[in-house]
Amino acid sequence: MDNQKISMPTEAEKQRAIARILDAGLPRRVAFGRELREVLQRIGPRALLFGVGDCLALSLLIWALCLLSALFVAGSTGSLAPALFLFSPLLYAALSLLTAWKNLQTGIWEWTWTFQVSARMVAALQMLCFGGVSVLVCVPANMLLWTFTGQEMPLGWMLALSLASLFLYGALSLLCQRLRGPAGWLAAPTGWVLMGLIPLIWPRTAEWLTAIPTVVFCLLAAAGITLYLLELRCFCRRPMEGGVSYALR
């Protein structure tokens, strides 16, 4: 056979080919909200919440038992503020921890990789659903506490404190996700319990917490939800080991 000379691509052609491959393989950077909607449309609500039902039922049971504990704490301390501060994020924390533990045990986290979307985006959508459920449950819970405690404190003040506590915990949990391993999941609930015990141990702290006006808790709630959304975006953008992180090096 006659030897034929094979022309090799130039350096510029190589760079253009690499750029085309990266453009086709790497995810497009779009607005975070739009990206969440695209992921939700691709996988659907049913797949998003697959296997979460038993975690939700168990979390609601834990929440109901702790609601009774909140009434006991309010009666022993003479103030609702410590109980609201400590127990308001409970449903969100229980859902997040139980779902993460179940995903680890059953391998659902790896299953989400078959969606051809970021597994972190799926986790972020689940967190938003958990936060929405927690907010919806927060309102009737405060109304029950308000009724059973003889309407001692204004209902608006109680709601503002509960939402501030919930949103701040959500932001703290995402900040702790920067840690690797189980510490990323356990640091936030452990730290929150330790902070929540302070008003129970020192009555002066409970009095100070009760004296905070409603508008301050509203501002804290707004700051908490803002920080939560910013950290949620950072959580989704943070590269995982392998894949994109290696391609970008």
PDB file of C-alpha atoms in Angstrom:
ATOM      1  CA  MET A   1       0.000   0.000   0.000  1.00  0.00           C
ATOM      2  CA  ASP A   2       1.137   3.512  -0.754  1.00  0.00           C
ATOM      3  CA  ASN A   3       1.885   5.558   2.302  1.00  0.00           C
ATOM      4  CA  GLN A   4      -0.340   8.604   2.503  1.00  0.00           C
ATOM      5  CA  LYS A   5       0.603  11.637   4.466  1.00  0.00           C
ATOM      6  CA  ILE A   6      -2.008  12.422   7.134  1.00  0.00           C
ATOM      7  CA  SER A   7      -2.311  16.132   7.810  1.00  0.00           C
ATOM      8  CA  MET A   8      -2.245  16.962  11.530  1.00  0.00           C
ATOM      9  CA  PRO A   9      -4.479  19.730  12.923  1.00  0.00           C
ATOM     10  CA  THR A  10      -2.866  22.991  13.823  1.00  0.00           C
ATOM     11  CA  GLU A  11      -2.753  24.292  17.391  1.00  0.00           C
ATOM     12  CA  ALA A  12      -5.587  26.739  16.663  1.00  0.00           C
ATOM     13  CA  GLU A  13      -7.776  23.923  15.308  1.00  0.00           C
ATOM     14  CA  LYS A  14      -7.061  21.850  18.428  1.00  0.00           C
ATOM     15  CA  GLN A  15      -8.108  24.716  20.693  1.00  0.00           C
ATOM     16  CA  ARG A  16     -11.329  25.279  18.731  1.00  0.00           C
ATOM     17  CA  ALA A  17     -12.173  21.556  18.929  1.00  0.00           C
ATOM     18  CA  ILE A  18     -11.539  21.512  22.699  1.00  0.00           C
ATOM     19  CA  ALA A  19     -13.726  24.605  23.118  1.00  0.00           C
ATOM     20  CA  ARG A  20     -16.588  22.937  21.194  1.00  0.00           C
ATOM     21  CA  ILE A  21     -16.329  19.805  23.345  1.00  0.00           C
ATOM     22  CA  LEU A  22     -16.383  21.833  26.559  1.00  0.00           C
ATOM     23  CA  ASP A  23     -19.325  23.935  25.356  1.00  0.00           C
ATOM     24  CA  ALA A  24     -21.287  20.785  24.608  1.00  0.00           C
ATOM     25  CA  GLY A  25     -20.336  18.902  27.773  1.00  0.00           C
ATOM     26  CA  LEU A  26     -20.269  21.554  30.495  1.00  0.00           C
ATOM     27  CA  PRO A  27     -23.520  22.947  31.919  1.00  0.00           C
ATOM     28  CA  ARG A  28     -24.659  26.359  30.718  1.00  0.00           C
ATOM     29  CA  ARG A  29     -24.457  29.143  33.267  1.00  0.00           C
ATOM     30  CA  VAL A  30     -27.970  30.565  33.497  1.00  0.00           C
ATOM     31  CA  ALA A  31     -29.867  32.384  36.211  1.00  0.00           C
ATOM     32  CA  PHE A  32     -30.133  30.263  39.349  1.00  0.00           C
ATOM     33  CA  GLY A  33     -33.933  30.421  39.513  1.00  0.00           C
ATOM     34  CA  ARG A  34     -34.264  29.465  35.870  1.00  0.00           C
ATOM     35  CA  GLU A  35     -31.829  26.592  36.359  1.00  0.00           C
ATOM     36  CA  LEU A  36     -33.913  25.277  39.260  1.00  0.00           C
ATOM     37  CA  ARG A  37     -37.058  25.403  37.114  1.00  0.00           C
ATOM     38  CA  GLU A  38     -35.328  23.574  34.281  1.00  0.00           C
ATOM     39  CA  VAL A  39     -34.174  20.811  36.620  1.00  0.00           C
ATOM     40  CA  LEU A  40     -37.650  20.490  38.135  1.00  0.00           C
ATOM     41  CA  GLN A  41     -39.227  20.248  34.687  1.00  0.00           C
ATOM     42  CA  ARG A  42     -36.718  17.626  33.632  1.00  0.00           C
ATOM     43  CA  ILE A  43     -37.105  15.249  36.580  1.00  0.00           C
ATOM     44  CA  GLY A  44     -40.653  16.098  37.693  1.00  0.00           C
ATOM     45  CA  PRO A  45     -42.084  16.488  41.218  1.00  0.00           C
ATOM     46  CA  ARG A  46     -42.696  12.754  41.597  1.00  0.00           C
ATOM     47  CA  ALA A  47     -39.057  11.809  41.050  1.00  0.00           C
ATOM     48  CA  LEU A  48     -37.905  14.773  43.143  1.00  0.00           C
ATOM     49  CA  LEU A  49     -39.815  13.591  46.211  1.00  0.00           C
ATOM     50  CA  PHE A  50     -39.360   9.863  45.585  1.00  0.00           C
ATOM     51  CA  GLY A  51     -38.857   8.027  48.883  1.00  0.00           C
ATOM     52  CA  VAL A  52     -39.475  11.113  51.043  1.00  0.00           C
ATOM     53  CA  GLY A  53     -42.934  10.081  52.302  1.00  0.00           C
ATOM     54  CA  ASP A  54     -41.779   7.988  55.254  1.00  0.00           C
ATOM     55  CA  CYS A  55     -39.230  10.660  56.225  1.00  0.00           C
ATOM     56  CA  LEU A  56     -42.001  13.269  56.173  1.00  0.00           C
ATOM     57  CA  ALA A  57     -44.314  11.114  58.314  1.00  0.00           C
ATOM     58  CA  LEU A  58     -41.594  10.449  60.886  1.00  0.00           C
ATOM     59  CA  SER A  59     -40.572  14.107  60.930  1.00  0.00           C
ATOM     60  CA  LEU A  60     -44.169  15.200  61.534  1.00  0.00           C
ATOM     61  CA  LEU A  61     -44.414  12.717  64.402  1.00  0.00           C
ATOM     62  CA  ILE A  62     -41.221  14.089  65.955  1.00  0.00           C
ATOM     63  CA  TRP A  63     -42.526  17.630  65.436  1.00  0.00           C
ATOM     64  CA  ALA A  64     -45.847  16.809  67.149  1.00  0.00           C
ATOM     65  CA  LEU A  65     -44.083  15.303  70.152  1.00  0.00           C
ATOM     66  CA  CYS A  66     -41.797  18.311  70.428  1.00  0.00           C
ATOM     67  CA  LEU A  67     -44.802  20.643  70.204  1.00  0.00           C
ATOM     68  CA  LEU A  68     -45.954  19.158  73.507  1.00  0.00           C
ATOM     69  CA  SER A  69     -42.432  19.652  74.825  1.00  0.00           C
ATOM     70  CA  ALA A  70     -42.625  23.297  73.756  1.00  0.00           C
ATOM     71  CA  LEU A  71     -45.754  23.739  75.872  1.00  0.00           C
ATOM     72  CA  PHE A  72     -43.940  22.180  78.845  1.00  0.00           C
ATOM     73  CA  VAL A  73     -40.901  24.418  78.313  1.00  0.00           C
ATOM     74  CA  ALA A  74     -43.130  27.487  78.062  1.00  0.00           C
ATOM     75  CA  GLY A  75     -44.841  26.540  81.299  1.00  0.00           C
ATOM     76  CA  SER A  76     -41.583  25.901  83.174  1.00  0.00           C
ATOM     77  CA  THR A  77     -39.793  29.052  81.989  1.00  0.00           C
ATOM     78  CA  GLY A  78     -42.808  31.337  81.902  1.00  0.00           C
ATOM     79  CA  SER A  79     -41.950  32.428  78.359  1.00  0.00           C
ATOM     80  CA  LEU A  80     -42.619  31.096  74.874  1.00  0.00           C
ATOM     81  CA  ALA A  81     -39.514  32.631  73.335  1.00  0.00           C
ATOM     82  CA  PRO A  82     -37.010  29.849  74.266  1.00  0.00           C
ATOM     83  CA  ALA A  83     -39.349  27.117  73.022  1.00  0.00           C
ATOM     84  CA  LEU A  84     -40.078  28.906  69.736  1.00  0.00           C
ATOM     85  CA  PHE A  85     -36.414  29.638  69.126  1.00  0.00           C
ATOM     86  CA  LEU A  86     -35.383  26.036  69.778  1.00  0.00           C
ATOM     87  CA  PHE A  87     -38.195  24.067  68.121  1.00  0.00           C
ATOM     88  CA  SER A  88     -39.190  26.184  65.086  1.00  0.00           C
ATOM     89  CA  PRO A  89     -36.537  24.674  62.749  1.00  0.00           C
ATOM     90  CA  LEU A  90     -37.241  21.157  64.016  1.00  0.00           C
ATOM     91  CA  LEU A  91     -39.329  19.933  61.072  1.00  0.00           C
ATOM     92  CA  TYR A  92     -36.857  21.255  58.493  1.00  0.00           C
ATOM     93  CA  ALA A  93     -33.899  19.771  60.380  1.00  0.00           C
ATOM     94  CA  ALA A  94     -35.589  16.386  60.810  1.00  0.00           C
ATOM     95  CA  LEU A  95     -36.584  16.200  57.137  1.00  0.00           C
ATOM     96  CA  SER A  96     -33.096  17.150  55.972  1.00  0.00           C
ATOM     97  CA  LEU A  97     -31.287  14.714  58.266  1.00  0.00           C
ATOM     98  CA  LEU A  98     -33.644  11.780  57.709  1.00  0.00           C
ATOM     99  CA  THR A  99     -33.662  12.258  53.941  1.00  0.00           C
ATOM    100  CA  ALA A 100     -29.857  12.533  53.819  1.00  0.00           C
ATOM    101  CA  TRP A 101     -29.493   9.396  55.937  1.00  0.00           C
ATOM    102  CA  LYS A 102     -31.966   7.464  53.773  1.00  0.00           C
ATOM    103  CA  ASN A 103     -30.269   8.607  50.571  1.00  0.00           C
ATOM    104  CA  LEU A 104     -26.962   7.388  51.958  1.00  0.00           C
ATOM    105  CA  GLN A 105     -28.400   4.008  52.950  1.00  0.00           C
ATOM    106  CA  THR A 106     -30.400   3.310  49.782  1.00  0.00           C
ATOM    107  CA  GLY A 107     -28.111   4.883  47.194  1.00  0.00           C
ATOM    108  CA  ILE A 108     -30.759   7.319  45.934  1.00  0.00           C
ATOM    109  CA  TRP A 109     -28.070  10.021  45.742  1.00  0.00           C
ATOM    110  CA  GLU A 110     -26.280   8.005  43.059  1.00  0.00           C
ATOM    111  CA  TRP A 111     -29.626   7.365  41.357  1.00  0.00           C
ATOM    112  CA  THR A 112     -30.113  11.099  40.868  1.00  0.00           C
ATOM    113  CA  TRP A 113     -27.002  11.130  38.673  1.00  0.00           C
ATOM    114  CA  THR A 114     -28.998   9.249  36.004  1.00  0.00           C
ATOM    115  CA  PHE A 115     -31.165  12.371  35.548  1.00  0.00           C
ATOM    116  CA  GLN A 116     -28.251  13.962  33.655  1.00  0.00           C
ATOM    117  CA  VAL A 117     -28.557  16.954  35.975  1.00  0.00           C
ATOM    118  CA  SER A 118     -26.551  18.049  38.978  1.00  0.00           C
ATOM    119  CA  ALA A 119     -27.289  15.974  42.069  1.00  0.00           C
ATOM    120  CA  ARG A 120     -26.758  19.139  44.111  1.00  0.00           C
ATOM    121  CA  MET A 121     -29.570  20.845  42.189  1.00  0.00           C
ATOM    122  CA  VAL A 122     -31.878  17.954  43.084  1.00  0.00           C
ATOM    123  CA  ALA A 123     -30.850  18.292  46.741  1.00  0.00           C
ATOM    124  CA  ALA A 124     -31.438  22.064  46.588  1.00  0.00           C
ATOM    125  CA  LEU A 125     -34.957  21.572  45.231  1.00  0.00           C
ATOM    126  CA  GLN A 126     -35.663  19.113  48.031  1.00  0.00           C
ATOM    127  CA  MET A 127     -34.409  21.653  50.591  1.00  0.00           C
ATOM    128  CA  LEU A 128     -36.740  24.293  49.149  1.00  0.00           C
ATOM    129  CA  CYS A 129     -39.659  21.856  49.420  1.00  0.00           C
ATOM    130  CA  PHE A 130     -38.725  21.079  53.021  1.00  0.00           C
ATOM    131  CA  GLY A 131     -38.524  24.786  53.786  1.00  0.00           C
ATOM    132  CA  GLY A 132     -41.948  25.393  52.232  1.00  0.00           C
ATOM    133  CA  VAL A 133     -43.503  22.585  54.260  1.00  0.00           C
ATOM    134  CA  SER A 134     -41.884  23.947  57.426  1.00  0.00           C
ATOM    135  CA  VAL A 135     -43.267  27.438  56.794  1.00  0.00           C
ATOM    136  CA  LEU A 136     -46.769  26.050  56.186  1.00  0.00           C
ATOM    137  CA  VAL A 137     -46.620  24.004  59.393  1.00  0.00           C
ATOM    138  CA  CYS A 138     -45.187  26.938  61.341  1.00  0.00           C
ATOM    139  CA  VAL A 139     -48.416  28.950  61.112  1.00  0.00           C
ATOM    140  CA  PRO A 140     -50.844  26.399  62.667  1.00  0.00           C
ATOM    141  CA  ALA A 141     -48.209  25.436  65.235  1.00  0.00           C
ATOM    142  CA  ASN A 142     -47.945  29.020  66.445  1.00  0.00           C
ATOM    143  CA  MET A 143     -51.715  29.353  66.523  1.00  0.00           C
ATOM    144  CA  LEU A 144     -51.966  26.234  68.696  1.00  0.00           C
ATOM    145  CA  LEU A 145     -49.300  27.507  71.074  1.00  0.00           C
ATOM    146  CA  TRP A 146     -50.934  30.927  71.122  1.00  0.00           C
ATOM    147  CA  THR A 147     -54.296  29.356  72.030  1.00  0.00           C
ATOM    148  CA  PHE A 148     -52.998  26.916  74.645  1.00  0.00           C
ATOM    149  CA  THR A 149     -50.921  29.580  76.405  1.00  0.00           C
ATOM    150  CA  GLY A 150     -53.919  31.875  76.791  1.00  0.00           C
ATOM    151  CA  GLN A 151     -52.920  34.292  74.024  1.00  0.00           C
ATOM    152  CA  GLU A 152     -50.297  35.724  76.329  1.00  0.00           C
ATOM    153  CA  MET A 153     -47.956  36.912  73.563  1.00  0.00           C
ATOM    154  CA  PRO A 154     -48.995  38.601  70.267  1.00  0.00           C
ATOM    155  CA  LEU A 155     -49.445  36.103  67.454  1.00  0.00           C
ATOM    156  CA  GLY A 156     -47.475  38.281  65.013  1.00  0.00           C
ATOM    157  CA  TRP A 157     -44.508  38.360  67.389  1.00  0.00           C
ATOM    158  CA  MET A 158     -44.583  34.571  67.693  1.00  0.00           C
ATOM    159  CA  LEU A 159     -44.718  34.082  63.926  1.00  0.00           C
ATOM    160  CA  ALA A 160     -41.870  36.524  63.365  1.00  0.00           C
ATOM    161  CA  LEU A 161     -39.688  34.746  65.950  1.00  0.00           C
ATOM    162  CA  SER A 162     -40.482  31.307  64.488  1.00  0.00           C
ATOM    163  CA  LEU A 163     -39.736  32.350  60.897  1.00  0.00           C
ATOM    164  CA  ALA A 164     -36.531  34.108  61.915  1.00  0.00           C
ATOM    165  CA  SER A 165     -35.420  30.999  63.773  1.00  0.00           C
ATOM    166  CA  LEU A 166     -36.317  28.741  60.828  1.00  0.00           C
ATOM    167  CA  PHE A 167     -34.587  30.833  58.155  1.00  0.00           C
ATOM    168  CA  LEU A 168     -31.475  31.420  60.244  1.00  0.00           C
ATOM    169  CA  TYR A 169     -31.185  27.708  60.916  1.00  0.00           C
ATOM    170  CA  GLY A 170     -31.589  26.980  57.209  1.00  0.00           C
ATOM    171  CA  ALA A 171     -28.766  29.395  56.389  1.00  0.00           C
ATOM    172  CA  LEU A 172     -26.602  27.888  59.139  1.00  0.00           C
ATOM    173  CA  SER A 173     -27.193  24.366  57.827  1.00  0.00           C
ATOM    174  CA  LEU A 174     -26.060  25.378  54.335  1.00  0.00           C
ATOM    175  CA  LEU A 175     -22.995  27.137  55.727  1.00  0.00           C
ATOM    176  CA  CYS A 176     -22.121  23.929  57.551  1.00  0.00           C
ATOM    177  CA  GLN A 177     -22.437  22.028  54.265  1.00  0.00           C
ATOM    178  CA  ARG A 178     -19.022  23.461  53.411  1.00  0.00           C
ATOM    179  CA  LEU A 179     -17.635  20.902  55.857  1.00  0.00           C
ATOM    180  CA  ARG A 180     -16.921  17.459  54.464  1.00  0.00           C
ATOM    181  CA  GLY A 181     -18.433  14.203  55.635  1.00  0.00           C
ATOM    182  CA  PRO A 182     -21.006  13.737  58.417  1.00  0.00           C
ATOM    183  CA  ALA A 183     -19.822  16.930  60.103  1.00  0.00           C
ATOM    184  CA  GLY A 184     -21.512  18.938  57.349  1.00  0.00           C
ATOM    185  CA  TRP A 185     -24.905  17.512  58.332  1.00  0.00           C
ATOM    186  CA  LEU A 186     -24.482  17.298  62.113  1.00  0.00           C
ATOM    187  CA  ALA A 187     -22.763  20.621  62.864  1.00  0.00           C
ATOM    188  CA  ALA A 188     -25.865  22.776  62.337  1.00  0.00           C
ATOM    189  CA  PRO A 189     -28.341  20.834  64.549  1.00  0.00           C
ATOM    190  CA  THR A 190     -25.708  20.378  67.244  1.00  0.00           C
ATOM    191  CA  GLY A 191     -24.835  24.078  67.276  1.00  0.00           C
ATOM    192  CA  TRP A 192     -28.497  25.088  67.216  1.00  0.00           C
ATOM    193  CA  VAL A 193     -29.374  22.862  70.189  1.00  0.00           C
ATOM    194  CA  LEU A 194     -26.479  24.315  72.161  1.00  0.00           C
ATOM    195  CA  MET A 195     -27.649  27.863  71.370  1.00  0.00           C
ATOM    196  CA  GLY A 196     -31.259  26.952  72.157  1.00  0.00           C
ATOM    197  CA  LEU A 197     -30.290  25.655  75.582  1.00  0.00           C
ATOM    198  CA  ILE A 198     -28.834  29.011  76.616  1.00  0.00           C
ATOM    199  CA  PRO A 199     -32.234  30.707  77.254  1.00  0.00           C
ATOM    200  CA  LEU A 200     -33.350  27.611  79.165  1.00  0.00           C
ATOM    201  CA  ILE A 201     -30.314  27.630  81.441  1.00  0.00           C
ATOM    202  CA  TRP A 202     -30.120  31.392  82.052  1.00  0.00           C
ATOM    203  CA  PRO A 203     -33.530  33.000  82.645  1.00  0.00           C
ATOM    204  CA  ARG A 204     -32.115  36.475  81.985  1.00  0.00           C
ATOM    205  CA  THR A 205     -31.433  35.408  78.407  1.00  0.00           C
ATOM    206  CA  ALA A 206     -35.055  34.288  78.031  1.00  0.00           C
ATOM    207  CA  GLU A 207     -36.231  37.681  79.317  1.00  0.00           C
ATOM    208  CA  TRP A 208     -33.953  39.446  76.844  1.00  0.00           C
ATOM    209  CA  LEU A 209     -35.244  37.286  73.990  1.00  0.00           C
ATOM    210  CA  THR A 210     -38.851  38.019  74.948  1.00  0.00           C
ATOM    211  CA  ALA A 211     -38.176  41.774  74.992  1.00  0.00           C
ATOM    212  CA  ILE A 212     -37.033  41.876  71.352  1.00  0.00           C
ATOM    213  CA  PRO A 213     -39.700  43.668  69.250  1.00  0.00           C
ATOM    214  CA  THR A 214     -41.476  42.075  66.299  1.00  0.00           C
ATOM    215  CA  VAL A 215     -39.785  44.288  63.716  1.00  0.00           C
ATOM    216  CA  VAL A 216     -36.345  42.992  64.733  1.00  0.00           C
ATOM    217  CA  PHE A 217     -37.442  39.409  64.194  1.00  0.00           C
ATOM    218  CA  CYS A 218     -38.902  40.395  60.817  1.00  0.00           C
ATOM    219  CA  LEU A 219     -35.550  41.886  59.815  1.00  0.00           C
ATOM    220  CA  LEU A 220     -33.753  38.764  61.030  1.00  0.00           C
ATOM    221  CA  ALA A 221     -36.166  36.604  59.028  1.00  0.00           C
ATOM    222  CA  ALA A 222     -35.502  38.671  55.893  1.00  0.00           C
ATOM    223  CA  ALA A 223     -31.744  38.443  56.442  1.00  0.00           C
ATOM    224  CA  GLY A 224     -32.033  34.707  57.082  1.00  0.00           C
ATOM    225  CA  ILE A 225     -33.982  33.927  53.897  1.00  0.00           C
ATOM    226  CA  THR A 226     -31.601  36.107  51.849  1.00  0.00           C
ATOM    227  CA  LEU A 227     -28.537  34.357  53.240  1.00  0.00           C
ATOM    228  CA  TYR A 228     -30.261  31.004  52.776  1.00  0.00           C
ATOM    229  CA  LEU A 229     -30.878  31.603  49.064  1.00  0.00           C
ATOM    230  CA  LEU A 230     -27.337  32.890  48.540  1.00  0.00           C
ATOM    231  CA  GLU A 231     -25.851  29.868  50.271  1.00  0.00           C
ATOM    232  CA  LEU A 232     -28.179  27.563  48.343  1.00  0.00           C
ATOM    233  CA  ARG A 233     -26.805  29.006  45.114  1.00  0.00           C
ATOM    234  CA  CYS A 234     -23.222  28.526  46.353  1.00  0.00           C
ATOM    235  CA  PHE A 235     -24.105  24.960  47.379  1.00  0.00           C
ATOM    236  CA  CYS A 236     -25.266  24.178  43.831  1.00  0.00           C
ATOM    237  CA  ARG A 237     -22.332  25.924  42.148  1.00  0.00           C
ATOM    238  CA  ARG A 238     -19.720  24.242  44.330  1.00  0.00           C
ATOM    239  CA  PRO A 239     -17.959  21.618  42.164  1.00  0.00           C
ATOM    240  CA  MET A 240     -17.941  18.012  43.298  1.00  0.00           C
ATOM    241  CA  GLU A 241     -14.778  15.909  43.083  1.00  0.00           C
ATOM    242  CA  GLY A 242     -14.179  14.739  39.552  1.00  0.00           C
ATOM    243  CA  GLY A 243     -16.245  15.678  36.526  1.00  0.00           C
ATOM    244  CA  VAL A 244     -16.464  19.399  35.956  1.00  0.00           C
ATOM    245  CA  SER A 245     -13.918  20.292  38.606  1.00  0.00           C
ATOM    246  CA  TYR A 246     -11.218  18.326  36.777  1.00  0.00           C
ATOM    247  CA  ALA A 247     -12.300  19.561  33.350  1.00  0.00           C
ATOM    248  CA  LEU A 248     -11.883  23.155  34.501  1.00  0.00           C
ATOM    249  CA  ARG A 249      -8.325  22.678  35.736  1.00  0.00           C
TER     250      ARG A 249
END
